[in-house]
Coordinates of C-alpha atoms and ligand atoms in Angstrom, one line a residue:
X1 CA 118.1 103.3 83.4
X2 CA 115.4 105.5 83.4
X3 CA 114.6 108.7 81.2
X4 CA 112.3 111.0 81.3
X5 CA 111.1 110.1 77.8
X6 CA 111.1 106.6 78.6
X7 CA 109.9 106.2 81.9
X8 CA 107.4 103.5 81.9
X9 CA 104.3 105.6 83.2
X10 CA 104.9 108.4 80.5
X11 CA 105.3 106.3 78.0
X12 CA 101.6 104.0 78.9
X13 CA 99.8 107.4 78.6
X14 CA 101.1 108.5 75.2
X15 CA 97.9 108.8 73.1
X16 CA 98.8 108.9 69.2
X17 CA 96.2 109.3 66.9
X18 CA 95.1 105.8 65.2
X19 CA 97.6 104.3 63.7
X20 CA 99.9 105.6 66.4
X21 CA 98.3 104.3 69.5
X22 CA 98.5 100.8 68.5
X23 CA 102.3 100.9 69.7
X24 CA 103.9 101.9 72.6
X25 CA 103.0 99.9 75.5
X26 CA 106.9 98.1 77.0
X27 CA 106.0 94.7 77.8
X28 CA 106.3 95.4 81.8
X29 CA 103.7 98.2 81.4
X30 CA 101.6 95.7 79.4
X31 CA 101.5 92.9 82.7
X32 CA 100.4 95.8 84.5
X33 CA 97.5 96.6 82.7
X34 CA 96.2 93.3 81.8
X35 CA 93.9 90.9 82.7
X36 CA 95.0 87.7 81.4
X37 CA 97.7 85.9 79.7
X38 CA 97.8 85.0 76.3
X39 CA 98.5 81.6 75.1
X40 CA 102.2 81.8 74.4
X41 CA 102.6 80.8 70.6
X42 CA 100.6 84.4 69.6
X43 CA 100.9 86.5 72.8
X44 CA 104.6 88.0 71.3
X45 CA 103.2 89.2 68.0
X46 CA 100.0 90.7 69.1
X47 CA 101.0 92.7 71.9
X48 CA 101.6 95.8 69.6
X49 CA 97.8 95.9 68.3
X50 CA 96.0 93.6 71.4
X51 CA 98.5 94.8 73.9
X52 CA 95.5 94.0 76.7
X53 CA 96.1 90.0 75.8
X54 CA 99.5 90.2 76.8
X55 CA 100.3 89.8 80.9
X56 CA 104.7 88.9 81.0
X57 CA 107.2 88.6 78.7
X58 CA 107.6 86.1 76.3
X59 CA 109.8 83.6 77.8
X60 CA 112.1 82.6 75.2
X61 CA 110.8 80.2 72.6
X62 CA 111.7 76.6 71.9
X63 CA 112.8 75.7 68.2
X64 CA 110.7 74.3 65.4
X65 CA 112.5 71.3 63.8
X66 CA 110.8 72.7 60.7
X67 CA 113.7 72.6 57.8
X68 CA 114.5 76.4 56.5
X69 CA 112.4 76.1 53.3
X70 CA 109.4 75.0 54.6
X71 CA 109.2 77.7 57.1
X72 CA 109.4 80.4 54.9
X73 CA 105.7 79.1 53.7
X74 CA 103.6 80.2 57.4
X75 CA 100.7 77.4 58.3
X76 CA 97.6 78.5 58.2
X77 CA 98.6 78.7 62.4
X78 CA 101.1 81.2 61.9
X79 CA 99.5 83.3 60.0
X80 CA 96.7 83.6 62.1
X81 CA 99.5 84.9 64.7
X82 CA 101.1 87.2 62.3
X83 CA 101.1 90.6 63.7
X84 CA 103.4 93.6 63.9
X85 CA 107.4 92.8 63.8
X86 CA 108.6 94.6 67.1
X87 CA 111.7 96.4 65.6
X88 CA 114.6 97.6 67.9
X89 CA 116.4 100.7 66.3
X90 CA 119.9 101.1 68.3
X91 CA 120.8 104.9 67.0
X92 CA 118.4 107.3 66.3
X93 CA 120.0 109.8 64.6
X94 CA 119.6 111.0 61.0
X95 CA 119.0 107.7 59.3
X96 CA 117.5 106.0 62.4
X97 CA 114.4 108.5 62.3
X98 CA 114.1 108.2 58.6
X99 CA 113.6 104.5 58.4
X100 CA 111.8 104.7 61.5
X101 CA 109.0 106.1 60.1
X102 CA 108.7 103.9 57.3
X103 CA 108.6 101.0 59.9
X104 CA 105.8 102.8 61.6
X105 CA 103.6 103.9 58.4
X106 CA 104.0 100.0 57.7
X107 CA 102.0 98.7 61.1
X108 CA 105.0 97.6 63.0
X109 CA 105.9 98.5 66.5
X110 CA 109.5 100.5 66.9
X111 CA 111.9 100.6 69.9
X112 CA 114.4 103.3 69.7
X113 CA 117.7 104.0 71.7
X114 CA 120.3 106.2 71.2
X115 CA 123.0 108.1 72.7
X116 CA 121.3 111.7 72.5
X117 CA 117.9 111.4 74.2
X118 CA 114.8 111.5 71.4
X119 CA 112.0 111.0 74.0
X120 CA 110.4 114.1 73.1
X121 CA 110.5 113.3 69.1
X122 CA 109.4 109.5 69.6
X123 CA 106.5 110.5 71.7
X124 CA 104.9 112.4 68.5
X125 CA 106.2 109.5 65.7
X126 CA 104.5 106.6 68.2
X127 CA 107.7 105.3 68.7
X128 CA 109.2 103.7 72.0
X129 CA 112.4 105.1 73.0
X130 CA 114.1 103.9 76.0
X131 CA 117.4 105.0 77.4
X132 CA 119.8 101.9 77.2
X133 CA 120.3 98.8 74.9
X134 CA 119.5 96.7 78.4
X135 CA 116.2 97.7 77.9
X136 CA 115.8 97.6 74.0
X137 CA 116.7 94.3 74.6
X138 CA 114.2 93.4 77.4
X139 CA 111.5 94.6 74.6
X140 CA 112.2 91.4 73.3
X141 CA 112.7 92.7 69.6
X142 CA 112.2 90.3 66.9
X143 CA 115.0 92.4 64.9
X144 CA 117.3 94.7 66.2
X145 CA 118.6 96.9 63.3
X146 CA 121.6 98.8 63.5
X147 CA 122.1 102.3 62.9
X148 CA 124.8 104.1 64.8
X149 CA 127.6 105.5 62.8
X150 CA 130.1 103.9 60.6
X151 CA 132.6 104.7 63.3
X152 CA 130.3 103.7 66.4
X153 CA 129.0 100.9 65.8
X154 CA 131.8 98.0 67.3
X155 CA 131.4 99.5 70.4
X156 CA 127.4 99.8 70.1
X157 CA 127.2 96.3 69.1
X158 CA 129.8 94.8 71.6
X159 CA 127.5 96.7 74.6
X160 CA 124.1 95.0 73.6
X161 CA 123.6 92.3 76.3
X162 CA 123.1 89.3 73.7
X163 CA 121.8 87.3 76.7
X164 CA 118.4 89.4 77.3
X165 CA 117.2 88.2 73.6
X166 CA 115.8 85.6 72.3
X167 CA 117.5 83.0 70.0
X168 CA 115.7 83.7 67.0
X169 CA 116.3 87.6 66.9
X170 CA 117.3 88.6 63.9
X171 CA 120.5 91.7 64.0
X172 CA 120.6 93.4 60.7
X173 CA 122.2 96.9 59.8
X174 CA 122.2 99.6 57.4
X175 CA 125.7 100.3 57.3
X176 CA 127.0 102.2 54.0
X177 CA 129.5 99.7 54.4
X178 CA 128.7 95.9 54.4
X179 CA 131.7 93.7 54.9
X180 CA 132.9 95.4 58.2
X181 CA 129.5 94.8 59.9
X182 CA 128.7 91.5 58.9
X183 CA 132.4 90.3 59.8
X184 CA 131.3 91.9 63.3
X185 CA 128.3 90.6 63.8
X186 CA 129.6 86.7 62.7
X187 CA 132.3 87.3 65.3
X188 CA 130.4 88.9 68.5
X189 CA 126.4 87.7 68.1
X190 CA 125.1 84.3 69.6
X191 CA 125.6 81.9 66.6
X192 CA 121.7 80.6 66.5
X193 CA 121.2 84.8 66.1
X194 CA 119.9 85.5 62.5
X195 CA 122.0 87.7 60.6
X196 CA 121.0 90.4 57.4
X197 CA 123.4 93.1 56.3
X198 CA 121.4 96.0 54.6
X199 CA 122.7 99.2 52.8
X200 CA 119.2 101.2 52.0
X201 CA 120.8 103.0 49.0
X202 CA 119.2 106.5 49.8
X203 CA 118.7 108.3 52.8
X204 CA 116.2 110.8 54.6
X205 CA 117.0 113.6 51.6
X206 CA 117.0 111.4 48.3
X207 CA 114.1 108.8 50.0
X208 CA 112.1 112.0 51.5
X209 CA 109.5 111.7 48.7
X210 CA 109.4 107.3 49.4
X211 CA 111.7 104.2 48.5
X212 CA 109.7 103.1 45.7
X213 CA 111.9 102.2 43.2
X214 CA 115.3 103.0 45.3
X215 CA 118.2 100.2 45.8
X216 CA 118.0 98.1 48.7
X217 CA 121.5 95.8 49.0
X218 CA 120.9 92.5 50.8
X219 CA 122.7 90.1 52.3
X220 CA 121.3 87.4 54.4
X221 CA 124.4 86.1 55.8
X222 CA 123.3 83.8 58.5
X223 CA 119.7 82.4 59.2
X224 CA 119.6 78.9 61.3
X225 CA 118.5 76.3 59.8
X226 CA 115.4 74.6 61.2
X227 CA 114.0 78.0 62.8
X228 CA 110.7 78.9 61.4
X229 CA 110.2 82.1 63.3
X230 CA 113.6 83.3 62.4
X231 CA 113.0 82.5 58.6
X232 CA 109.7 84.0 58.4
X233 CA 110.3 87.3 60.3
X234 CA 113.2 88.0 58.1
X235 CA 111.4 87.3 54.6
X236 CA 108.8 89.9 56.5
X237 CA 111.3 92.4 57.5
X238 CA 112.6 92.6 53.6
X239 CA 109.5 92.6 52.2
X240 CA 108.9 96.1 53.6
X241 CA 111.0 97.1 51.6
X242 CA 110.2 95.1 48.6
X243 CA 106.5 95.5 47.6
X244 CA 104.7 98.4 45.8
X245 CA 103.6 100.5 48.7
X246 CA 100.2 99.9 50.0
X247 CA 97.4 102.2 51.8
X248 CA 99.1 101.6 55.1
X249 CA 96.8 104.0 57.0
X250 CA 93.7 102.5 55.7
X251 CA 94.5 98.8 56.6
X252 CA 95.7 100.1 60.2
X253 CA 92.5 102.0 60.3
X254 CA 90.9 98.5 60.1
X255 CA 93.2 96.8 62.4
X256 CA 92.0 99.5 65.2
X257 CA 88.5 98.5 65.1
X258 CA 88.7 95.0 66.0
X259 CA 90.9 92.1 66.4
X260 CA 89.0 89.7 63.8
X261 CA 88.9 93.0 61.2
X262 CA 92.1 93.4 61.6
X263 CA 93.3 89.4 61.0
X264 CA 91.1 89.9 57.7
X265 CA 92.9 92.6 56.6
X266 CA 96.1 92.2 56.9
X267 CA 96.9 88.7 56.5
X268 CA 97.4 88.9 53.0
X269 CA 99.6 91.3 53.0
X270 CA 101.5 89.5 55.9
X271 CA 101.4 93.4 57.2
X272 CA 104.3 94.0 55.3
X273 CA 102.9 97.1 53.3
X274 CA 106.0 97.9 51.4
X275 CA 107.3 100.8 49.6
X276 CA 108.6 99.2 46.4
X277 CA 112.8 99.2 47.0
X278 CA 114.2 98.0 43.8
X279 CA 115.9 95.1 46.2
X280 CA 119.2 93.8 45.0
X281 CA 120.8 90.4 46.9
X282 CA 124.8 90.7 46.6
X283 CA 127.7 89.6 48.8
X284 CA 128.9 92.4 51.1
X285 CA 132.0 92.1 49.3
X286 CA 130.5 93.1 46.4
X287 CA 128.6 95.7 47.5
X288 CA 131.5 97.1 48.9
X289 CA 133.4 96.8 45.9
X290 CA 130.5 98.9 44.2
X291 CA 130.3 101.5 46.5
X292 CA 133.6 102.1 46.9
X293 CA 133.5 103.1 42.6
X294 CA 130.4 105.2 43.4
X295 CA 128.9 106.2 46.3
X296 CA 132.5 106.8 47.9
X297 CA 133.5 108.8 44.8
X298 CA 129.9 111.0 44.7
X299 CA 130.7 112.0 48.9
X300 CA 134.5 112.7 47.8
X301 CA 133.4 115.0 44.8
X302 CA 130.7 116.5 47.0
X303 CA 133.1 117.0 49.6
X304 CA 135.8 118.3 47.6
X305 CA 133.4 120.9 45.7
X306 CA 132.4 122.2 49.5
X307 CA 135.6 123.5 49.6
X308 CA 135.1 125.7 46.6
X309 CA 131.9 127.4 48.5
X310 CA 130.2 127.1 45.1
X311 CA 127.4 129.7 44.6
X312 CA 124.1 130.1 42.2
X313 CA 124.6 132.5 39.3
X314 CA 122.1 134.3 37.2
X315 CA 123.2 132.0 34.7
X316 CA 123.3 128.5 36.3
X317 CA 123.2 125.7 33.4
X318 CA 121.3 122.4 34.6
X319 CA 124.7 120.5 34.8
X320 CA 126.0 123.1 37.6
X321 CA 122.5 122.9 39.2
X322 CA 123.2 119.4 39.9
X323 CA 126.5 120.1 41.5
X324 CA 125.1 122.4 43.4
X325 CA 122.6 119.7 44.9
X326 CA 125.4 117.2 45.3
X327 CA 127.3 119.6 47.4
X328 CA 124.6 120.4 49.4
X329 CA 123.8 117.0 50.0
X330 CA 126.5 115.9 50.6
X331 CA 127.7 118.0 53.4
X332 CA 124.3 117.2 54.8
X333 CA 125.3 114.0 56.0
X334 CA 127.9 114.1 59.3
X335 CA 131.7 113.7 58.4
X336 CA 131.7 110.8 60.5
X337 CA 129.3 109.0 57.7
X338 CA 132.2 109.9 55.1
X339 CA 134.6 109.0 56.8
X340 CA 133.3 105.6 57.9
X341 CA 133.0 105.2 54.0
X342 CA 136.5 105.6 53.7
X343 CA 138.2 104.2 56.9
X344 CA 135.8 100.6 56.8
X345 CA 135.7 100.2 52.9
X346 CA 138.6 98.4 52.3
X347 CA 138.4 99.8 48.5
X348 CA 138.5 103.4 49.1
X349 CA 142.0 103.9 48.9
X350 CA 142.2 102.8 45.6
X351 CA 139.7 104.8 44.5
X352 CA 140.7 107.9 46.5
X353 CA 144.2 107.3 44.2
X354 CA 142.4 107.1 41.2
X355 CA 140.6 109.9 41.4
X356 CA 143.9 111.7 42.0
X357 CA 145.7 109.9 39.1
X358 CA 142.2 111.5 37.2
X359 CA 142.5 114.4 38.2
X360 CA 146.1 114.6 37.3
X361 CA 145.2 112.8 34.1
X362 CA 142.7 116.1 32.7
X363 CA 145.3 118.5 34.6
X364 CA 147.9 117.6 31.9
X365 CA 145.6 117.5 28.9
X366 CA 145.0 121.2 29.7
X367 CA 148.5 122.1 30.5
X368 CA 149.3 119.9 28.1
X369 CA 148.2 121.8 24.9
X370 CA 149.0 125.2 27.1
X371 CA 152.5 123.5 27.2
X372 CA 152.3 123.6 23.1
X373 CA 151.2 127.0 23.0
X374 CA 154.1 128.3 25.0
X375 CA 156.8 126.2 23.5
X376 CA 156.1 127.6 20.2
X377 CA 156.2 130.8 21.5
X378 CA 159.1 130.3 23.4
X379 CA 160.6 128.8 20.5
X380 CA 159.7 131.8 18.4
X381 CA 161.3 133.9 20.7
X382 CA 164.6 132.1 20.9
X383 CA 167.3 134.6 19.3
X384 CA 167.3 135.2 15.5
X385 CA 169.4 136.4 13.3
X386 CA 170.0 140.3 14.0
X387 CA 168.7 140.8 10.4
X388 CA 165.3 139.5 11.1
X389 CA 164.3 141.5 14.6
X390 CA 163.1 144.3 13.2
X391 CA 160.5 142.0 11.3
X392 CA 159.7 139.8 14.3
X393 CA 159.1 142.4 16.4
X394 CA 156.1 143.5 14.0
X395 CA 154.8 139.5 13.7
X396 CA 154.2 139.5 17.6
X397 CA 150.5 139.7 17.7
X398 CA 150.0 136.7 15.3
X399 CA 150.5 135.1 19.1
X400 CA 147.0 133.9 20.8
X401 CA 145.5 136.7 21.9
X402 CA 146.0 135.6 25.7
X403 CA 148.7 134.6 25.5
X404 CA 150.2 137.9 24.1
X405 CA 151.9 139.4 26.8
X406 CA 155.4 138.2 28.6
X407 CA 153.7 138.9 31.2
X408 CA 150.8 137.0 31.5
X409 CA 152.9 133.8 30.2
X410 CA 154.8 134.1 33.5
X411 CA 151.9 134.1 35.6
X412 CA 150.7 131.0 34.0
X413 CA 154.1 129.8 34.3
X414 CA 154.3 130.4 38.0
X415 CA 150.4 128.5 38.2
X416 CA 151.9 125.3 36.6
Ligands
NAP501 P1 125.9 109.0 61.3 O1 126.7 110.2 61.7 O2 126.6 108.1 60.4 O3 125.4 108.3 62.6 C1 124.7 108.9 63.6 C2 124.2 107.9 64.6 O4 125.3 107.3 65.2 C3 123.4 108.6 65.6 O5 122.4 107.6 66.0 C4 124.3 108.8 66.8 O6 123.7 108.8 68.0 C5 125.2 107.5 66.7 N1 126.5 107.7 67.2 C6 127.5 108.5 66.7 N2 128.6 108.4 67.5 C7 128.3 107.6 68.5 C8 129.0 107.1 69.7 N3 130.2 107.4 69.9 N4 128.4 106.2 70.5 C9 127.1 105.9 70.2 N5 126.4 106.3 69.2 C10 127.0 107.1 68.3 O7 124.6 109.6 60.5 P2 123.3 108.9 60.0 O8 123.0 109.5 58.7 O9 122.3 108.9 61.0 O10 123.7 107.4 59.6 C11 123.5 106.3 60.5 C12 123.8 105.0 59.8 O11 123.0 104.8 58.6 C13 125.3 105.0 59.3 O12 125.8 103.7 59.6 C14 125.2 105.2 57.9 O13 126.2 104.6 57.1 C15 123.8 104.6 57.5 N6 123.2 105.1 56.4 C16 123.0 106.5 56.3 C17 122.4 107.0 55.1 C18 122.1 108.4 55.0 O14 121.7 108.9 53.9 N7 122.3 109.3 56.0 C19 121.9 106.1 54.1 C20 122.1 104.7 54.3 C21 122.7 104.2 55.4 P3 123.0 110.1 68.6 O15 122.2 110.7 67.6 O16 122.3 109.5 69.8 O17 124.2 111.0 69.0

């Protein structure tokens, strides 16, 4: 399926200023332009930077009988081939563009699809965005990351034709839910597929300033044993999130002059110039469990104060500030988001009830002590002896001030 934003020729002319340029080239516009073929152990990861090595696609690599552990720690071979991860984004909507970016500032070569078309946006972020899974997938991605809606993403996952990858790609997501995806993806992907359920705990308004110090949830569900490739390029695809944040552009700079500058200066860094995530490893259980008691709660009071169309006063205090900023970023993410977090959390009900049970809870401490009030005076006014009238009459404004008149008691009678 072709787009105009993807279409093979456009997408070969697209000349981004340095860092961008380095990444755009699809593999089948790469064996048109090039002279020769790479040898195959290093032509997959260099195609990004030395696209001109690289002549056909990668045919699909045979398995290192390398145990798990040992791969993690790249020979002195590997690391010579270490270049860009080639990362798939399936969904390019709100959250897909954000993280997007922080792929590309980081050196690494991003394929985009979506259902709206984004040609025109990826064209200026040096981004490759094609119109259809098929073709994400014969981009030969070394991760495809997930990033449709709550709500979406069976049916985006079950349409990815698994067959066009390789058997080490690695499928993670950032879900704000984690035990729903990763269920998904043990039941549906290839089993030799790696598999690392994510939950980036901000988003493009609360990470617009960077991810340093920002949770990152984790969970590397399934990796297969043995597979060195697999191993390594997920301990490089979370360490972009891990790190303190490096000068990307200065290092990519580099890269851009020449191949051997460009081995120099990134190796070291295994090109994984991070942002600094304050990374946290936890079952998608867990996490679940957490969110549920807090980001579920935060979109649910956000959501509920929407309702009140909250204004600023001349008088805002700091706390009201703050809501004021919750609402608005709240409602800033899509309803579908919020209600993913409450359909696919198994939790949410629980906590949905609690916060009623809450909210009933401070209702009748108010109404409570208002209760008192009116008793008493209800009690007061319960009929006296005939002798004494005349005297109560003149003791009724020892009553609350607000509470003075029969009338106003039967308004607030009628409110409860
Ligand atoms: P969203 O409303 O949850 O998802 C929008 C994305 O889903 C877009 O890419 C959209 O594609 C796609 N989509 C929606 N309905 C679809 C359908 N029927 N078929 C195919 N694709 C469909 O908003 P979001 O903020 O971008 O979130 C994306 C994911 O990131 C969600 O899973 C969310 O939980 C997660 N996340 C979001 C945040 C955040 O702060 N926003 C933070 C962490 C994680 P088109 O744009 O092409 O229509």
């Amino acid at each position: 399926m072709a787009s105009s934003s993807s279409s093979s020729s456009s997408s070969s002319l697209h000349l981004f200023p340095t860092t961008s340029n380095l990444i755009t080239q699809t593999s089948k516009q790469r064996s048109l332009h090039l002279p020769f073929q790479h040898s195959q152990n290093t032509h997959h990861q260099n195609s990004s930077i030395h696209s001109t090595l690289r002549l056909h696609p990668a045919p699909h690599r045979r398995r290192s009988n390398v145990s798990c552990i040992a791969a993690a720690l790249p020979s002195a071979e590997e690391e010579e081939s270490l270049g860009p991860l080639r990362i798939a984004i399936v969904g390019f909507g709100n959250f897909g563009r954000f993280i997007a970016q922080g792929f590309r500032r980081q050196g690494h070569t991003v394929i985009a699809t979506s259902r709206t078309d984004y040609g025109e946006y990826c064209r200026q972020h040096g981004v490759l965005f094609v119109r259809s899974v098929d073709e994400v997938c014969e981009e030969e991605p070394d991760i495809v990351v997930i990033c449709s809606s709550i709500l979406s993403t069976e049916s985006v996952v079950r349409s990815i034709p698994f067959e066009k990858l390789r058997p080490e790609t690695i499928f993670a997501d950032v879900l704000s839910v984690k035990q729903f995806p990763r269920n998904l993806f043990l039941e549906v992907l290839p089993p030799e597929f790696g598999i690392v359920c994510t939950h980036p705990m901000f988003g493009p308004e609360s990470g617009k300033d960077g991810w340093a110090a920002l949770p990152f949830v984790f969970d590397r569900v399934r990796l297969a044993a043995g597979d060195a490739r697999q191993a390594r390029n997920c301990r490089r695809f979370l360490r972009m999130f891990e790190d303190e944040s490096h000068n990307a552009d200065l290092c990519l700079d580099v890269r851009c002059i020449s191949p051997l500058a460009y081995i120099i200066a990134t190796v070291p860094n295994d090109l994984s110039l991070s942002e600094g995530c304050r990374m946290v490893e936890m079952s998608c259980e867990e996490h679940d469990r957490h969110a549920a008691g807090s980001q579920f709660i935060t979109h649910t009071i956000g959501r509920i104060l929407s309702h009140l169309n909250l204004e600023s006063t001349p008088i805002n205090t700091k706390g009201y500030e703050t809501l004021l900023k919750l609402t608005e970023n709240t409602v800033s993410d899509s309803f579908d988001l919020y209600y993913g977090l409450f359909m696919y959390n198994v939790n949410a009900t629980e906590q949905i009830e609690n916060l009623d049970r809450a909210f009933e809870t401070v209702k009748q401490k108010l109404f409570g002590r208002l209760h008192d009030i009116l008793r008493k005076q209800i009690v007061d006014r319960a009929p006296t002896p005939m002798k004494e009238k005349g005297e109560r009459k003149k003791k009724t404004n020892l009553n609350p001030s607000f509470l003075s008149h029969s009338e106003k008691i039967k308004d607030l009678s009628i409110r409860i």
